[in-house]
Short mmCIF file of C-alpha atoms in Angstrom, two decimals:
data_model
loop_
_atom_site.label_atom_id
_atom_site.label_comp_id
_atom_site.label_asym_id
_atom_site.label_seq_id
_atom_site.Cartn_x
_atom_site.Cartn_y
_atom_site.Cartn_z
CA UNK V 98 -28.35 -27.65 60.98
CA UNK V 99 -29.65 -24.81 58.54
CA UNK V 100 -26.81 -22.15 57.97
CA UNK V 101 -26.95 -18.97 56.37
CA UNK V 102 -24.50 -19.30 53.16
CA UNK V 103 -22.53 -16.53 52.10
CA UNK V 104 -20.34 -16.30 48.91
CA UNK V 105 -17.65 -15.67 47.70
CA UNK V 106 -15.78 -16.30 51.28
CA UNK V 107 -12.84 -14.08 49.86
CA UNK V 108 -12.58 -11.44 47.27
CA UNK V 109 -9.39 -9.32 46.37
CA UNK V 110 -10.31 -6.51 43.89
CA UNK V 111 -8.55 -3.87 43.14
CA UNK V 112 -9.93 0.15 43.57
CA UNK V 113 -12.51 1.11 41.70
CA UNK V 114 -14.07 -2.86 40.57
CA UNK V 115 -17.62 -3.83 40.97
CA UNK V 116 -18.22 -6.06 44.13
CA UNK V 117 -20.88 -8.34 44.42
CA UNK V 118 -21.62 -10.74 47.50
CA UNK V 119 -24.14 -13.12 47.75
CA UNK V 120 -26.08 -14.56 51.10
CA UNK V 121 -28.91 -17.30 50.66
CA UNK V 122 -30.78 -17.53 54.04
CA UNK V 123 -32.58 -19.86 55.87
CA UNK V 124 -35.35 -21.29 54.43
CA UNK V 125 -38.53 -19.71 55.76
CA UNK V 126 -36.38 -16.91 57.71
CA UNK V 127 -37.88 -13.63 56.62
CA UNK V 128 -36.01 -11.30 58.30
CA UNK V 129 -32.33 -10.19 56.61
CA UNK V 130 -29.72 -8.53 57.41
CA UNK V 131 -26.42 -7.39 56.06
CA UNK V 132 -23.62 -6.45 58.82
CA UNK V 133 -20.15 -4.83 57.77
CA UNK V 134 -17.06 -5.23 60.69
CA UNK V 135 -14.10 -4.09 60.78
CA UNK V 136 -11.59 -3.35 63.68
CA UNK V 137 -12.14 0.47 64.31
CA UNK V 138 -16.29 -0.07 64.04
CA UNK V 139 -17.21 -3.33 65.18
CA UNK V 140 -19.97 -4.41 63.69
CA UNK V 141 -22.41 -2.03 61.63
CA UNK V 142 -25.76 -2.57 59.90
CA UNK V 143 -25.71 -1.83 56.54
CA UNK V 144 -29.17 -2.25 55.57
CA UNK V 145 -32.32 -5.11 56.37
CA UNK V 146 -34.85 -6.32 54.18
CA UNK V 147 -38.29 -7.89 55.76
CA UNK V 148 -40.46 -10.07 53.51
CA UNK V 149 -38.00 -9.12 51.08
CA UNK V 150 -38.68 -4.92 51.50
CA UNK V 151 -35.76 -2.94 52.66
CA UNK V 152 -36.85 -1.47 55.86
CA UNK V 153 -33.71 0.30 57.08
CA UNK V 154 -30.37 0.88 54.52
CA UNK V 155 -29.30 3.98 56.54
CA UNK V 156 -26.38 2.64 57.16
CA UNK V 157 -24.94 2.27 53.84
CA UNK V 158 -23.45 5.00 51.57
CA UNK V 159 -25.69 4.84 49.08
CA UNK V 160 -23.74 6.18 46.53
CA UNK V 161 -21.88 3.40 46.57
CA UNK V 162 -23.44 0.73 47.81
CA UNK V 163 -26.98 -0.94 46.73
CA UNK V 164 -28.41 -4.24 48.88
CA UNK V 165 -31.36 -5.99 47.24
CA UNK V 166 -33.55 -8.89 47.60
CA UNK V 167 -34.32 -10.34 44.06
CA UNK V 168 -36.14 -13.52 45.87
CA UNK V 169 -36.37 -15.03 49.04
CA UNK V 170 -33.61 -16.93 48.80
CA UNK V 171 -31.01 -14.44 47.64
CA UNK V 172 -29.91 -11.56 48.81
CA UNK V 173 -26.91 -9.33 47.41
CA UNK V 174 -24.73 -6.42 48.52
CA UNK V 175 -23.22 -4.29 45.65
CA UNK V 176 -20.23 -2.09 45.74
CA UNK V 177 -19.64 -0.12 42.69
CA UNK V 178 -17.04 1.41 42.83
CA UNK V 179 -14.87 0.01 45.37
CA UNK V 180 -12.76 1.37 47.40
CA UNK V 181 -9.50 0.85 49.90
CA UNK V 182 -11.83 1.60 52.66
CA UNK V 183 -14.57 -0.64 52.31
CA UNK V 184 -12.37 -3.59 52.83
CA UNK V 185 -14.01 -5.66 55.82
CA UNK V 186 -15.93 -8.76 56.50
CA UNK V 187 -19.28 -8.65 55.47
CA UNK V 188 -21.69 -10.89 57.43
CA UNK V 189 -25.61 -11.77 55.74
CA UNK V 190 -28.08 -12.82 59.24
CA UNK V 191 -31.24 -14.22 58.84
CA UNK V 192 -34.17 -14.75 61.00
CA UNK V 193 -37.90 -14.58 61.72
CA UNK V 194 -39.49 -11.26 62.83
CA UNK V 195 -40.39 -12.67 65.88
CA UNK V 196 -37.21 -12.92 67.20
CA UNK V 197 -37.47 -16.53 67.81
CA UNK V 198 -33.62 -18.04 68.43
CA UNK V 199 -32.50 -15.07 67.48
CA UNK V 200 -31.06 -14.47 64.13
CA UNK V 201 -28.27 -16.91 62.63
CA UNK V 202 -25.21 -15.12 60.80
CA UNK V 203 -23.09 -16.71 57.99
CA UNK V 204 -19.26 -17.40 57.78
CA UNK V 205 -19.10 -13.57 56.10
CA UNK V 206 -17.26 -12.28 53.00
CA UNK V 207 -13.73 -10.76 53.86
CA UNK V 208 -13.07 -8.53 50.83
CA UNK V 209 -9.90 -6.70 50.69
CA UNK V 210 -9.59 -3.68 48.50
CA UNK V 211 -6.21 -2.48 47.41
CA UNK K 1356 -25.87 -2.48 72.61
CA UNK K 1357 -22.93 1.04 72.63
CA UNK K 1358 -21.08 0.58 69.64
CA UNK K 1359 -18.12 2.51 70.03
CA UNK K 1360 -15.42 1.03 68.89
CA UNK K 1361 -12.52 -0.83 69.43
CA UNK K 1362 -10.50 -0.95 72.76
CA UNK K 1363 -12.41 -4.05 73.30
CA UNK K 1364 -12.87 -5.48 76.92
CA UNK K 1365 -11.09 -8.66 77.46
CA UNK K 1366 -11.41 -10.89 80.36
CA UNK K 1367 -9.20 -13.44 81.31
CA UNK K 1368 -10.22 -16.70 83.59
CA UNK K 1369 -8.42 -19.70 84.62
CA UNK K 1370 -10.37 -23.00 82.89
CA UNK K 1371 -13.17 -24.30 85.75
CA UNK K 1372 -13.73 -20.48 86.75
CA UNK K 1373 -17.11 -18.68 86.29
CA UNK K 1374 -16.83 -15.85 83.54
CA UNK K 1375 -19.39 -12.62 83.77
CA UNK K 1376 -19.64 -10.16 80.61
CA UNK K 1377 -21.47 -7.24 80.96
CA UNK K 1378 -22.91 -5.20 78.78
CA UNK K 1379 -24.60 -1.56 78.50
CA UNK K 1380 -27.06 -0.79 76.32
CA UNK K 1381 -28.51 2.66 75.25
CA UNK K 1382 -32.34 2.11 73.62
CA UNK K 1383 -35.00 2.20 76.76
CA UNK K 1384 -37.56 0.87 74.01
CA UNK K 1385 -35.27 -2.41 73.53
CA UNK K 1386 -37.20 -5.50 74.07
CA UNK K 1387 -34.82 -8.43 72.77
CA UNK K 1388 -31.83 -8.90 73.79
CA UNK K 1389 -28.98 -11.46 72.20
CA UNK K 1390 -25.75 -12.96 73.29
CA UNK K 1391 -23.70 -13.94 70.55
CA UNK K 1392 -19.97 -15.85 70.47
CA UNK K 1393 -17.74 -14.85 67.71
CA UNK K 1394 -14.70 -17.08 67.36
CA UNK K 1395 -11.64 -15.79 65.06
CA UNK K 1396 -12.72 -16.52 60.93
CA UNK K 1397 -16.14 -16.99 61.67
CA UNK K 1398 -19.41 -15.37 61.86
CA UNK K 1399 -21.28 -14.45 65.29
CA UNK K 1400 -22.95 -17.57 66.76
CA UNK K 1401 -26.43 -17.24 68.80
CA UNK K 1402 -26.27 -18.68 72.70
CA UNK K 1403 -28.72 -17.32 74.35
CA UNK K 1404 -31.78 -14.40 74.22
CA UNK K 1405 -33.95 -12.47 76.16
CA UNK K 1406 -36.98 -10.60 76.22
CA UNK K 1407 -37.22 -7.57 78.41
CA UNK K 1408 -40.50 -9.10 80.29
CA UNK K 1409 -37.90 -11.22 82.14
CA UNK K 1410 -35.00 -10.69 84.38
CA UNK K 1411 -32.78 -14.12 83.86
CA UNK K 1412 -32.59 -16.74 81.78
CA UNK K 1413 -30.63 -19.97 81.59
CA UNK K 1414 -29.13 -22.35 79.08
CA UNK K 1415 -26.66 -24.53 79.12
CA UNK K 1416 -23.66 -23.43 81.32
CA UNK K 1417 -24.48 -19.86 80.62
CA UNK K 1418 -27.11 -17.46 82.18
CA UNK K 1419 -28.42 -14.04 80.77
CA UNK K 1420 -29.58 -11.25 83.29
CA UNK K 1421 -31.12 -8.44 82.80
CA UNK K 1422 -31.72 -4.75 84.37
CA UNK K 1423 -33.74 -2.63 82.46
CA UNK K 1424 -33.50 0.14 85.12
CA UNK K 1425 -29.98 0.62 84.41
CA UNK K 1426 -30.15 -0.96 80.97
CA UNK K 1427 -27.31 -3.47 81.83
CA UNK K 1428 -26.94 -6.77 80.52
CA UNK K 1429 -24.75 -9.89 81.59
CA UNK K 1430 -23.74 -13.33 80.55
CA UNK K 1431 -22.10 -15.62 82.76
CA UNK K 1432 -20.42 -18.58 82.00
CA UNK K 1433 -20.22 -21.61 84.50
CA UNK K 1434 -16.85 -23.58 84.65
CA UNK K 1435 -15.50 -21.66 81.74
CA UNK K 1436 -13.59 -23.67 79.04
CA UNK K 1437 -10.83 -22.98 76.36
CA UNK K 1438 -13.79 -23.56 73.90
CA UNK K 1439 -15.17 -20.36 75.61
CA UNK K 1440 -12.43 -18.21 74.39
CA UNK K 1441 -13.71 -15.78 71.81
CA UNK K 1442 -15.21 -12.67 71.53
CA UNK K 1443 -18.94 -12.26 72.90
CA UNK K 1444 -21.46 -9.51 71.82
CA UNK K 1445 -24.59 -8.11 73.11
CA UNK K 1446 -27.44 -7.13 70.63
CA UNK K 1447 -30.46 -5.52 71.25
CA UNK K 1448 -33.30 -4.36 69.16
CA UNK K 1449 -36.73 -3.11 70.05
CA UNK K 1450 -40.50 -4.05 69.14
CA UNK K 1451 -42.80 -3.08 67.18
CA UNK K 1452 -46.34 -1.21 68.64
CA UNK K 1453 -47.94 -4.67 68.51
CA UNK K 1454 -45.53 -6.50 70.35
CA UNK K 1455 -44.58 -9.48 67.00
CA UNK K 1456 -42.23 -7.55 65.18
CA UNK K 1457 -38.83 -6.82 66.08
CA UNK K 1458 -36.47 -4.68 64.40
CA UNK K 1459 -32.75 -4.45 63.72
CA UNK K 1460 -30.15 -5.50 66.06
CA UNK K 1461 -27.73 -2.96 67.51
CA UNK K 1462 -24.56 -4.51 68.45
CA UNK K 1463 -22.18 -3.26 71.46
CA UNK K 1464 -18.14 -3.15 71.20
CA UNK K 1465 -17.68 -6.72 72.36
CA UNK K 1466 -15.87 -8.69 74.83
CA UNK K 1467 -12.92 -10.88 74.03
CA UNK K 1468 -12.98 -13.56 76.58
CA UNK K 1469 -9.49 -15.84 77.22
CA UNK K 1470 -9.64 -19.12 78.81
CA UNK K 1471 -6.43 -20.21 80.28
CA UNK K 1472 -6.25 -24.11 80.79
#
């Protein structure tokens, strides 16, 4: 089955470190997404790219936080700095803008900031 | 789907029993809808989707309906398993003016489902 592969599957870092997480989507998915949960919010969008354009990143603090698409096969999320409170799992979905199957999310990062 | 997080739902069925989730979902211009499954360490798995031009639709063992009058949303689950337990989410995102581009998914609170045996 095609997956959605996210990595690193774990990061510790401590306050104030750069964070970078990867997600490689499907092949031929163009649609991509990057979801943040955590207990007290569920699950939030961060920000979506489309043919590799960011169409929506209100969701992030942009301060903070930067999502790109440097091909269609990558995609990262950057925190810089990090903080205690962006510790959460961080799920990458992919799919096509048709909606077709949905859109298939992988294993997430869980990054823990202390 | 309402994110308002978390006192999630839960919902407790003996194993053979019929599960329903509901959901409620605030966007009137919503056109897809999503079930996903999200078991504990791992990332939300599709089952089953909907467009808002139909009421029902049915996989295997589970059936989506839909009621865009009251915006409501419901999975059920014939002769529930202990596989079943997890937590299941509704999505929902809307189209674009031409009708073959959808947008981002909105995700409700969630449902953790428990499947006694």
């Amino acid at each position: 089955d095609a997956r959605v592969t996210q990595t690193p599957r774990h990061k510790v870092t401590e306050m104030g470190q750069e964070v970078t997480m990867r997600c490689q989507p499907i092949l031929g998915h163009n649609t991509v997404f990057w979801y943040r949960q955590t207990m007290m919010q569920g699950l939030e969008l961060l920000a979506y790219f489309r043919n590799r354009a960011p169409l929506d990143d209100s969701g992030m603090p942009k301060d903070r936080f930067s999502a790109e698409m440097p091909d269609a096969t990558l995609a990262t999320l950057k925190i810089q700095p990090s903080e205690p409170r962006d510790s959460a799992v961080y799920f990458c979905a992919s799919g096509l803008e048709q909606g077709v199957d949905g859109y298939t999310f992988g294993s997430g990062t869980r990054l823990t900031v202390v | 789907g309402e994110s308002v997080g978390l006192h999630l739902p839960t919902l407790s069925v003996q194993e053979g029993d019929n599960s329903i989730i509901n959901c409620a979902y605030s966007n009137s211009a919503s056109d897809y809808f999503i079930w996903y499954k999200q078991e504990s360490g791992k990332g939300p798995q599709f089952i089953i989707d909907i467009r808002s031009n139909m009421d029902k639709r049915q996989g295997q063992r589970v059936t989506v309906l839909l009621n865009k009058t009251v915006k409501h949303l419901s999975l059920q689950i014939a002769a529930t398993q202990p596989g079943d337990s997890a937590v299941y989410f509704c999505a929902d995102t809307d189209v674009n003016a031409g009708g073959t581009s959808y947008g981002k998914l909105t995700f409700g609170q969630g449902t953790i489902l428990t499947v006694h045996p």
